[in-house]
Amino acid sequence: MYRIETLHGRTMPVATGVKLANHALTVMVNGGDGDGMGLGMGHFVHTARRNLDLSYFIHNNQIYGLTKGQSSPTSELGAVTKFSPAPLGNVEQPINIVRLALSVGATFVARSYAGDINHLSALMVAAVRHKGFAVVDILQPCVSFNKLNSYEWYQKRIYHLEKQDNYDPANLQQALQVGAEWGEKIPVGLFFQ
């Protein structure tokens, strides 16, 4: 097993180079919501378009947790942080990782929750086994800087797509529609393959 630490926002070009240099390697990418949806968004979009056989695990705590709590590209509208104070809080619409991945051509798109390790592990294994660009949006609280999206907040809202009788992960239009759900109900599971 090998590991490469890259510059913030530059995980996809490095992973692409590794995969193109050796097609036989299993390449997994770990990054945060700020890393992938901020500086790295252009790289994310073009990697999805190319549909390279990479698995991208995005740790989404909806804040820049490693740099002391600025709003990230996925922060809730109105979220109050040290750098976007009340009364307005964050004034930008958040990026929906699932919807973005679906709209730019990712061929495996899933979301899970760090509070459910069995569900998350199963989706990560499925992503690695998928031949093509796989994205897993991993919802995880930041107990230091994000006081809104706590474990309790998620546990009240999350529902599993696998338990829905009428959900078909081969239906892109249904995936886009369900992927837009956020707030009182938050779907997790395999959106599209």
JSON list of C-alpha atoms in Angstrom, two decimals:
[
{"chain": "A", "resi": 1, "resn": "MET", "atom": "CA", "xyz": [0.00, 0.00, 0.00]},
{"chain": "A", "resi": 2, "resn": "TYR", "atom": "CA", "xyz": [1.26, 3.45, -0.88]},
{"chain": "A", "resi": 3, "resn": "ARG", "atom": "CA", "xyz": [0.06, 6.88, 0.13]},
{"chain": "A", "resi": 4, "resn": "ILE", "atom": "CA", "xyz": [0.66, 10.31, -1.38]},
{"chain": "A", "resi": 5, "resn": "GLU", "atom": "CA", "xyz": [-0.01, 13.61, 0.39]},
{"chain": "A", "resi": 6, "resn": "THR", "atom": "CA", "xyz": [-0.87, 16.30, -2.15]},
{"chain": "A", "resi": 7, "resn": "LEU", "atom": "CA", "xyz": [-1.51, 20.01, -2.11]},
{"chain": "A", "resi": 8, "resn": "HIS", "atom": "CA", "xyz": [-4.93, 21.11, -0.91]},
{"chain": "A", "resi": 9, "resn": "GLY", "atom": "CA", "xyz": [-7.39, 20.93, -3.81]},
{"chain": "A", "resi": 10, "resn": "ARG", "atom": "CA", "xyz": [-5.03, 18.93, -6.02]},
{"chain": "A", "resi": 11, "resn": "THR", "atom": "CA", "xyz": [-5.91, 15.35, -5.14]},
{"chain": "A", "resi": 12, "resn": "MET", "atom": "CA", "xyz": [-7.61, 14.54, -8.46]},
{"chain": "A", "resi": 13, "resn": "PRO", "atom": "CA", "xyz": [-4.72, 15.49, -10.80]},
{"chain": "A", "resi": 14, "resn": "VAL", "atom": "CA", "xyz": [-2.31, 13.41, -8.70]},
{"chain": "A", "resi": 15, "resn": "ALA", "atom": "CA", "xyz": [-4.71, 10.44, -8.55]},
{"chain": "A", "resi": 16, "resn": "THR", "atom": "CA", "xyz": [-5.29, 10.72, -12.30]},
{"chain": "A", "resi": 17, "resn": "GLY", "atom": "CA", "xyz": [-1.54, 10.63, -12.94]},
{"chain": "A", "resi": 18, "resn": "VAL", "atom": "CA", "xyz": [-1.11, 7.59, -10.71]},
{"chain": "A", "resi": 19, "resn": "LYS", "atom": "CA", "xyz": [-3.95, 5.72, -12.43]},
{"chain": "A", "resi": 20, "resn": "LEU", "atom": "CA", "xyz": [-2.73, 6.59, -15.93]},
{"chain": "A", "resi": 21, "resn": "ALA", "atom": "CA", "xyz": [0.82, 5.52, -15.04]},
{"chain": "A", "resi": 22, "resn": "ASN", "atom": "CA", "xyz": [-0.37, 2.13, -13.76]},
{"chain": "A", "resi": 23, "resn": "HIS", "atom": "CA", "xyz": [-3.87, 1.05, -14.76]},
{"chain": "A", "resi": 24, "resn": "ALA", "atom": "CA", "xyz": [-3.65, -2.03, -12.55]},
{"chain": "A", "resi": 25, "resn": "LEU", "atom": "CA", "xyz": [-3.52, -0.01, -9.31]},
{"chain": "A", "resi": 26, "resn": "THR", "atom": "CA", "xyz": [-6.55, 0.46, -7.11]},
{"chain": "A", "resi": 27, "resn": "VAL", "atom": "CA", "xyz": [-6.59, 4.20, -6.51]},
{"chain": "A", "resi": 28, "resn": "MET", "atom": "CA", "xyz": [-8.55, 5.68, -3.61]},
{"chain": "A", "resi": 29, "resn": "VAL", "atom": "CA", "xyz": [-8.70, 9.39, -2.89]},
{"chain": "A", "resi": 30, "resn": "ASN", "atom": "CA", "xyz": [-9.55, 10.96, 0.47]},
{"chain": "A", "resi": 31, "resn": "GLY", "atom": "CA", "xyz": [-10.34, 14.64, 0.82]},
{"chain": "A", "resi": 32, "resn": "GLY", "atom": "CA", "xyz": [-12.61, 17.07, 2.54]},
{"chain": "A", "resi": 33, "resn": "ASP", "atom": "CA", "xyz": [-15.54, 19.09, 1.30]},
{"chain": "A", "resi": 34, "resn": "GLY", "atom": "CA", "xyz": [-13.44, 22.26, 1.22]},
{"chain": "A", "resi": 35, "resn": "ASP", "atom": "CA", "xyz": [-10.61, 20.50, -0.60]},
{"chain": "A", "resi": 36, "resn": "GLY", "atom": "CA", "xyz": [-12.78, 18.89, -3.28]},
{"chain": "A", "resi": 37, "resn": "MET", "atom": "CA", "xyz": [-15.55, 21.44, -3.67]},
{"chain": "A", "resi": 38, "resn": "GLY", "atom": "CA", "xyz": [-13.42, 24.56, -3.24]},
{"chain": "A", "resi": 39, "resn": "LEU", "atom": "CA", "xyz": [-9.97, 24.67, -4.84]},
{"chain": "A", "resi": 40, "resn": "GLY", "atom": "CA", "xyz": [-10.41, 21.21, -6.33]},
{"chain": "A", "resi": 41, "resn": "MET", "atom": "CA", "xyz": [-13.86, 21.56, -7.90]},
{"chain": "A", "resi": 42, "resn": "GLY", "atom": "CA", "xyz": [-12.61, 21.97, -11.45]},
{"chain": "A", "resi": 43, "resn": "HIS", "atom": "CA", "xyz": [-10.42, 18.91, -11.08]},
{"chain": "A", "resi": 44, "resn": "PHE", "atom": "CA", "xyz": [-13.39, 16.99, -9.62]},
{"chain": "A", "resi": 45, "resn": "VAL", "atom": "CA", "xyz": [-15.63, 17.89, -12.57]},
{"chain": "A", "resi": 46, "resn": "HIS", "atom": "CA", "xyz": [-13.10, 16.85, -15.21]},
{"chain": "A", "resi": 47, "resn": "THR", "atom": "CA", "xyz": [-12.15, 13.64, -13.42]},
{"chain": "A", "resi": 48, "resn": "ALA", "atom": "CA", "xyz": [-15.83, 12.67, -13.32]},
{"chain": "A", "resi": 49, "resn": "ARG", "atom": "CA", "xyz": [-16.17, 13.46, -17.03]},
{"chain": "A", "resi": 50, "resn": "ARG", "atom": "CA", "xyz": [-13.21, 11.20, -17.83]},
{"chain": "A", "resi": 51, "resn": "ASN", "atom": "CA", "xyz": [-14.73, 8.36, -15.76]},
{"chain": "A", "resi": 52, "resn": "LEU", "atom": "CA", "xyz": [-11.36, 7.04, -14.66]},
{"chain": "A", "resi": 53, "resn": "ASP", "atom": "CA", "xyz": [-11.42, 4.05, -12.32]},
{"chain": "A", "resi": 54, "resn": "LEU", "atom": "CA", "xyz": [-10.90, 6.03, -9.08]},
{"chain": "A", "resi": 55, "resn": "SER", "atom": "CA", "xyz": [-12.79, 6.01, -5.78]},
{"chain": "A", "resi": 56, "resn": "TYR", "atom": "CA", "xyz": [-13.19, 9.43, -4.16]},
{"chain": "A", "resi": 57, "resn": "PHE", "atom": "CA", "xyz": [-14.21, 9.58, -0.50]},
{"chain": "A", "resi": 58, "resn": "ILE", "atom": "CA", "xyz": [-15.23, 13.11, 0.44]},
{"chain": "A", "resi": 59, "resn": "HIS", "atom": "CA", "xyz": [-15.31, 13.78, 4.17]},
{"chain": "A", "resi": 60, "resn": "ASN", "atom": "CA", "xyz": [-18.09, 16.35, 4.36]},
{"chain": "A", "resi": 61, "resn": "ASN", "atom": "CA", "xyz": [-18.33, 18.17, 7.68]},
{"chain": "A", "resi": 62, "resn": "GLN", "atom": "CA", "xyz": [-19.69, 21.33, 6.04]},
{"chain": "A", "resi": 63, "resn": "ILE", "atom": "CA", "xyz": [-16.89, 23.52, 7.38]},
{"chain": "A", "resi": 64, "resn": "TYR", "atom": "CA", "xyz": [-13.15, 24.04, 7.04]},
{"chain": "A", "resi": 65, "resn": "GLY", "atom": "CA", "xyz": [-12.38, 22.08, 10.19]},
{"chain": "A", "resi": 66, "resn": "LEU", "atom": "CA", "xyz": [-8.61, 21.98, 9.85]},
{"chain": "A", "resi": 67, "resn": "THR", "atom": "CA", "xyz": [-8.23, 25.73, 9.45]},
{"chain": "A", "resi": 68, "resn": "LYS", "atom": "CA", "xyz": [-10.36, 26.83, 12.41]},
{"chain": "A", "resi": 69, "resn": "GLY", "atom": "CA", "xyz": [-13.92, 26.94, 11.16]},
{"chain": "A", "resi": 70, "resn": "GLN", "atom": "CA", "xyz": [-14.47, 29.03, 8.06]},
{"chain": "A", "resi": 71, "resn": "SER", "atom": "CA", "xyz": [-17.56, 28.31, 5.95]},
{"chain": "A", "resi": 72, "resn": "SER", "atom": "CA", "xyz": [-16.82, 25.70, 3.32]},
{"chain": "A", "resi": 73, "resn": "PRO", "atom": "CA", "xyz": [-18.47, 25.31, -0.09]},
{"chain": "A", "resi": 74, "resn": "THR", "atom": "CA", "xyz": [-20.95, 22.87, 1.51]},
{"chain": "A", "resi": 75, "resn": "SER", "atom": "CA", "xyz": [-21.84, 25.01, 4.57]},
{"chain": "A", "resi": 76, "resn": "GLU", "atom": "CA", "xyz": [-25.56, 25.60, 5.11]},
{"chain": "A", "resi": 77, "resn": "LEU", "atom": "CA", "xyz": [-26.98, 28.93, 4.00]},
{"chain": "A", "resi": 78, "resn": "GLY", "atom": "CA", "xyz": [-27.01, 31.13, 7.11]},
{"chain": "A", "resi": 79, "resn": "ALA", "atom": "CA", "xyz": [-24.59, 28.93, 9.07]},
{"chain": "A", "resi": 80, "resn": "VAL", "atom": "CA", "xyz": [-22.85, 31.10, 11.66]},
{"chain": "A", "resi": 81, "resn": "THR", "atom": "CA", "xyz": [-19.09, 30.56, 11.91]},
{"chain": "A", "resi": 82, "resn": "LYS", "atom": "CA", "xyz": [-16.18, 32.52, 13.34]},
{"chain": "A", "resi": 83, "resn": "PHE", "atom": "CA", "xyz": [-15.61, 33.99, 9.88]},
{"chain": "A", "resi": 84, "resn": "SER", "atom": "CA", "xyz": [-19.24, 34.47, 8.80]},
{"chain": "A", "resi": 85, "resn": "PRO", "atom": "CA", "xyz": [-20.82, 35.92, 11.93]},
{"chain": "A", "resi": 86, "resn": "ALA", "atom": "CA", "xyz": [-24.44, 36.54, 12.84]},
{"chain": "A", "resi": 87, "resn": "PRO", "atom": "CA", "xyz": [-26.86, 37.87, 11.84]},
{"chain": "A", "resi": 88, "resn": "LEU", "atom": "CA", "xyz": [-26.27, 36.76, 8.22]},
{"chain": "A", "resi": 89, "resn": "GLY", "atom": "CA", "xyz": [-23.87, 33.85, 8.62]},
{"chain": "A", "resi": 90, "resn": "ASN", "atom": "CA", "xyz": [-22.91, 32.10, 5.39]},
{"chain": "A", "resi": 91, "resn": "VAL", "atom": "CA", "xyz": [-24.47, 34.02, 2.49]},
{"chain": "A", "resi": 92, "resn": "GLU", "atom": "CA", "xyz": [-23.66, 31.51, -0.27]},
{"chain": "A", "resi": 93, "resn": "GLN", "atom": "CA", "xyz": [-25.78, 28.57, -1.42]},
{"chain": "A", "resi": 94, "resn": "PRO", "atom": "CA", "xyz": [-24.14, 25.26, -0.45]},
{"chain": "A", "resi": 95, "resn": "ILE", "atom": "CA", "xyz": [-22.86, 22.82, -3.05]},
{"chain": "A", "resi": 96, "resn": "ASN", "atom": "CA", "xyz": [-24.68, 19.49, -3.05]},
{"chain": "A", "resi": 97, "resn": "ILE", "atom": "CA", "xyz": [-21.93, 16.92, -3.68]},
{"chain": "A", "resi": 98, "resn": "VAL", "atom": "CA", "xyz": [-24.33, 14.19, -4.80]},
{"chain": "A", "resi": 99, "resn": "ARG", "atom": "CA", "xyz": [-26.12, 16.42, -7.32]},
{"chain": "A", "resi": 100, "resn": "LEU", "atom": "CA", "xyz": [-22.84, 17.78, -8.66]},
{"chain": "A", "resi": 101, "resn": "ALA", "atom": "CA", "xyz": [-21.33, 14.30, -9.07]},
{"chain": "A", "resi": 102, "resn": "LEU", "atom": "CA", "xyz": [-24.46, 13.08, -10.88]},
{"chain": "A", "resi": 103, "resn": "SER", "atom": "CA", "xyz": [-24.60, 16.07, -13.19]},
{"chain": "A", "resi": 104, "resn": "VAL", "atom": "CA", "xyz": [-20.96, 15.84, -14.34]},
{"chain": "A", "resi": 105, "resn": "GLY", "atom": "CA", "xyz": [-20.89, 12.13, -15.15]},
{"chain": "A", "resi": 106, "resn": "ALA", "atom": "CA", "xyz": [-19.74, 10.14, -12.12]},
{"chain": "A", "resi": 107, "resn": "THR", "atom": "CA", "xyz": [-20.85, 6.54, -12.69]},
{"chain": "A", "resi": 108, "resn": "PHE", "atom": "CA", "xyz": [-21.14, 5.58, -9.00]},
{"chain": "A", "resi": 109, "resn": "VAL", "atom": "CA", "xyz": [-22.57, 8.14, -6.58]},
{"chain": "A", "resi": 110, "resn": "ALA", "atom": "CA", "xyz": [-23.35, 7.42, -2.95]},
{"chain": "A", "resi": 111, "resn": "ARG", "atom": "CA", "xyz": [-23.72, 9.16, 0.40]},
{"chain": "A", "resi": 112, "resn": "SER", "atom": "CA", "xyz": [-23.30, 7.75, 3.87]},
{"chain": "A", "resi": 113, "resn": "TYR", "atom": "CA", "xyz": [-22.95, 8.94, 7.42]},
{"chain": "A", "resi": 114, "resn": "ALA", "atom": "CA", "xyz": [-19.96, 8.55, 9.73]},
{"chain": "A", "resi": 115, "resn": "GLY", "atom": "CA", "xyz": [-22.33, 7.60, 12.56]},
{"chain": "A", "resi": 116, "resn": "ASP", "atom": "CA", "xyz": [-23.23, 4.36, 10.73]},
{"chain": "A", "resi": 117, "resn": "ILE", "atom": "CA", "xyz": [-19.94, 2.54, 10.15]},
{"chain": "A", "resi": 118, "resn": "ASN", "atom": "CA", "xyz": [-21.48, -0.64, 8.70]},
{"chain": "A", "resi": 119, "resn": "HIS", "atom": "CA", "xyz": [-23.42, 1.30, 6.04]},
{"chain": "A", "resi": 120, "resn": "LEU", "atom": "CA", "xyz": [-20.42, 3.50, 5.25]},
{"chain": "A", "resi": 121, "resn": "SER", "atom": "CA", "xyz": [-18.03, 0.55, 5.00]},
{"chain": "A", "resi": 122, "resn": "ALA", "atom": "CA", "xyz": [-20.33, -1.33, 2.62]},
{"chain": "A", "resi": 123, "resn": "LEU", "atom": "CA", "xyz": [-20.64, 1.69, 0.31]},
{"chain": "A", "resi": 124, "resn": "MET", "atom": "CA", "xyz": [-16.87, 2.26, 0.34]},
{"chain": "A", "resi": 125, "resn": "VAL", "atom": "CA", "xyz": [-16.24, -1.37, -0.64]},
{"chain": "A", "resi": 126, "resn": "ALA", "atom": "CA", "xyz": [-18.84, -1.10, -3.44]},
{"chain": "A", "resi": 127, "resn": "ALA", "atom": "CA", "xyz": [-17.20, 2.13, -4.66]},
{"chain": "A", "resi": 128, "resn": "VAL", "atom": "CA", "xyz": [-13.77, 0.48, -4.85]},
{"chain": "A", "resi": 129, "resn": "ARG", "atom": "CA", "xyz": [-15.21, -2.51, -6.74]},
{"chain": "A", "resi": 130, "resn": "HIS", "atom": "CA", "xyz": [-16.95, -0.23, -9.27]},
{"chain": "A", "resi": 131, "resn": "LYS", "atom": "CA", "xyz": [-15.10, 0.16, -12.57]},
{"chain": "A", "resi": 132, "resn": "GLY", "atom": "CA", "xyz": [-15.29, 3.90, -13.20]},
{"chain": "A", "resi": 133, "resn": "PHE", "atom": "CA", "xyz": [-15.34, 7.12, -11.21]},
{"chain": "A", "resi": 134, "resn": "ALA", "atom": "CA", "xyz": [-16.96, 6.51, -7.81]},
{"chain": "A", "resi": 135, "resn": "VAL", "atom": "CA", "xyz": [-17.88, 9.25, -5.34]},
{"chain": "A", "resi": 136, "resn": "VAL", "atom": "CA", "xyz": [-18.96, 8.73, -1.73]},
{"chain": "A", "resi": 137, "resn": "ASP", "atom": "CA", "xyz": [-20.15, 11.85, 0.12]},
{"chain": "A", "resi": 138, "resn": "ILE", "atom": "CA", "xyz": [-19.44, 11.06, 3.78]},
{"chain": "A", "resi": 139, "resn": "LEU", "atom": "CA", "xyz": [-21.50, 13.18, 6.14]},
{"chain": "A", "resi": 140, "resn": "GLN", "atom": "CA", "xyz": [-19.62, 13.68, 9.38]},
{"chain": "A", "resi": 141, "resn": "PRO", "atom": "CA", "xyz": [-20.03, 16.16, 12.19]},
{"chain": "A", "resi": 142, "resn": "CYS", "atom": "CA", "xyz": [-17.23, 18.54, 13.10]},
{"chain": "A", "resi": 143, "resn": "VAL", "atom": "CA", "xyz": [-17.61, 18.67, 16.86]},
{"chain": "A", "resi": 144, "resn": "SER", "atom": "CA", "xyz": [-15.14, 21.56, 17.16]},
{"chain": "A", "resi": 145, "resn": "PHE", "atom": "CA", "xyz": [-16.51, 24.11, 14.68]},
{"chain": "A", "resi": 146, "resn": "ASN", "atom": "CA", "xyz": [-19.87, 23.03, 13.23]},
{"chain": "A", "resi": 147, "resn": "LYS", "atom": "CA", "xyz": [-22.45, 23.19, 16.00]},
{"chain": "A", "resi": 148, "resn": "LEU", "atom": "CA", "xyz": [-25.44, 22.84, 13.60]},
{"chain": "A", "resi": 149, "resn": "ASN", "atom": "CA", "xyz": [-24.81, 19.52, 11.84]},
{"chain": "A", "resi": 150, "resn": "SER", "atom": "CA", "xyz": [-24.30, 17.34, 14.92]},
{"chain": "A", "resi": 151, "resn": "TYR", "atom": "CA", "xyz": [-24.76, 13.58, 15.29]},
{"chain": "A", "resi": 152, "resn": "GLU", "atom": "CA", "xyz": [-28.22, 14.22, 16.74]},
{"chain": "A", "resi": 153, "resn": "TRP", "atom": "CA", "xyz": [-29.14, 16.54, 13.85]},
{"chain": "A", "resi": 154, "resn": "TYR", "atom": "CA", "xyz": [-28.22, 13.87, 11.28]},
{"chain": "A", "resi": 155, "resn": "GLN", "atom": "CA", "xyz": [-29.87, 11.00, 13.18]},
{"chain": "A", "resi": 156, "resn": "LYS", "atom": "CA", "xyz": [-33.23, 12.82, 13.10]},
{"chain": "A", "resi": 157, "resn": "ARG", "atom": "CA", "xyz": [-33.09, 13.35, 9.32]},
{"chain": "A", "resi": 158, "resn": "ILE", "atom": "CA", "xyz": [-31.28, 10.47, 7.62]},
{"chain": "A", "resi": 159, "resn": "TYR", "atom": "CA", "xyz": [-33.19, 7.79, 5.74]},
{"chain": "A", "resi": 160, "resn": "HIS", "atom": "CA", "xyz": [-31.80, 4.88, 3.70]},
{"chain": "A", "resi": 161, "resn": "LEU", "atom": "CA", "xyz": [-32.47, 4.59, -0.02]},
{"chain": "A", "resi": 162, "resn": "GLU", "atom": "CA", "xyz": [-32.02, 0.82, 0.23]},
{"chain": "A", "resi": 163, "resn": "LYS", "atom": "CA", "xyz": [-35.19, 0.65, 2.34]},
{"chain": "A", "resi": 164, "resn": "GLN", "atom": "CA", "xyz": [-37.31, 2.52, -0.24]},
{"chain": "A", "resi": 165, "resn": "ASP", "atom": "CA", "xyz": [-39.36, 0.09, -2.38]},
{"chain": "A", "resi": 166, "resn": "ASN", "atom": "CA", "xyz": [-39.56, 2.36, -5.39]},
{"chain": "A", "resi": 167, "resn": "TYR", "atom": "CA", "xyz": [-35.95, 3.57, -5.60]},
{"chain": "A", "resi": 168, "resn": "ASP", "atom": "CA", "xyz": [-33.89, 2.44, -8.62]},
{"chain": "A", "resi": 169, "resn": "PRO", "atom": "CA", "xyz": [-30.16, 3.35, -8.53]},
{"chain": "A", "resi": 170, "resn": "ALA", "atom": "CA", "xyz": [-29.96, 2.80, -12.31]},
{"chain": "A", "resi": 171, "resn": "ASN", "atom": "CA", "xyz": [-32.37, 5.73, -12.89]},
{"chain": "A", "resi": 172, "resn": "LEU", "atom": "CA", "xyz": [-30.33, 8.93, -13.27]},
{"chain": "A", "resi": 173, "resn": "GLN", "atom": "CA", "xyz": [-33.36, 11.24, -13.28]},
{"chain": "A", "resi": 174, "resn": "GLN", "atom": "CA", "xyz": [-34.67, 9.73, -10.04]},
{"chain": "A", "resi": 175, "resn": "ALA", "atom": "CA", "xyz": [-31.18, 10.01, -8.53]},
{"chain": "A", "resi": 176, "resn": "LEU", "atom": "CA", "xyz": [-31.02, 13.72, -9.41]},
{"chain": "A", "resi": 177, "resn": "GLN", "atom": "CA", "xyz": [-34.44, 14.32, -7.90]},
{"chain": "A", "resi": 178, "resn": "VAL", "atom": "CA", "xyz": [-33.77, 12.43, -4.66]},
{"chain": "A", "resi": 179, "resn": "GLY", "atom": "CA", "xyz": [-30.24, 13.86, -4.50]},
{"chain": "A", "resi": 180, "resn": "ALA", "atom": "CA", "xyz": [-31.76, 17.33, -4.15]},
{"chain": "A", "resi": 181, "resn": "GLU", "atom": "CA", "xyz": [-33.41, 16.41, -0.84]},
{"chain": "A", "resi": 182, "resn": "TRP", "atom": "CA", "xyz": [-31.74, 18.16, 2.07]},
{"chain": "A", "resi": 183, "resn": "GLY", "atom": "CA", "xyz": [-33.09, 19.52, 5.33]},
{"chain": "A", "resi": 184, "resn": "GLU", "atom": "CA", "xyz": [-35.83, 17.67, 7.17]},
{"chain": "A", "resi": 185, "resn": "LYS", "atom": "CA", "xyz": [-35.06, 14.53, 5.15]},
{"chain": "A", "resi": 186, "resn": "ILE", "atom": "CA", "xyz": [-31.56, 13.50, 4.03]},
{"chain": "A", "resi": 187, "resn": "PRO", "atom": "CA", "xyz": [-31.18, 10.38, 1.89]},
{"chain": "A", "resi": 188, "resn": "VAL", "atom": "CA", "xyz": [-28.14, 8.12, 2.23]},
{"chain": "A", "resi": 189, "resn": "GLY", "atom": "CA", "xyz": [-27.19, 5.10, 0.19]},
{"chain": "A", "resi": 190, "resn": "LEU", "atom": "CA", "xyz": [-26.40, 4.35, -3.42]},
{"chain": "A", "resi": 191, "resn": "PHE", "atom": "CA", "xyz": [-27.93, 7.08, -5.57]},
{"chain": "A", "resi": 192, "resn": "PHE", "atom": "CA", "xyz": [-26.66, 5.94, -8.95]},
{"chain": "A", "resi": 193, "resn": "GLN", "atom": "CA", "xyz": [-24.64, 3.22, -10.62]}
]
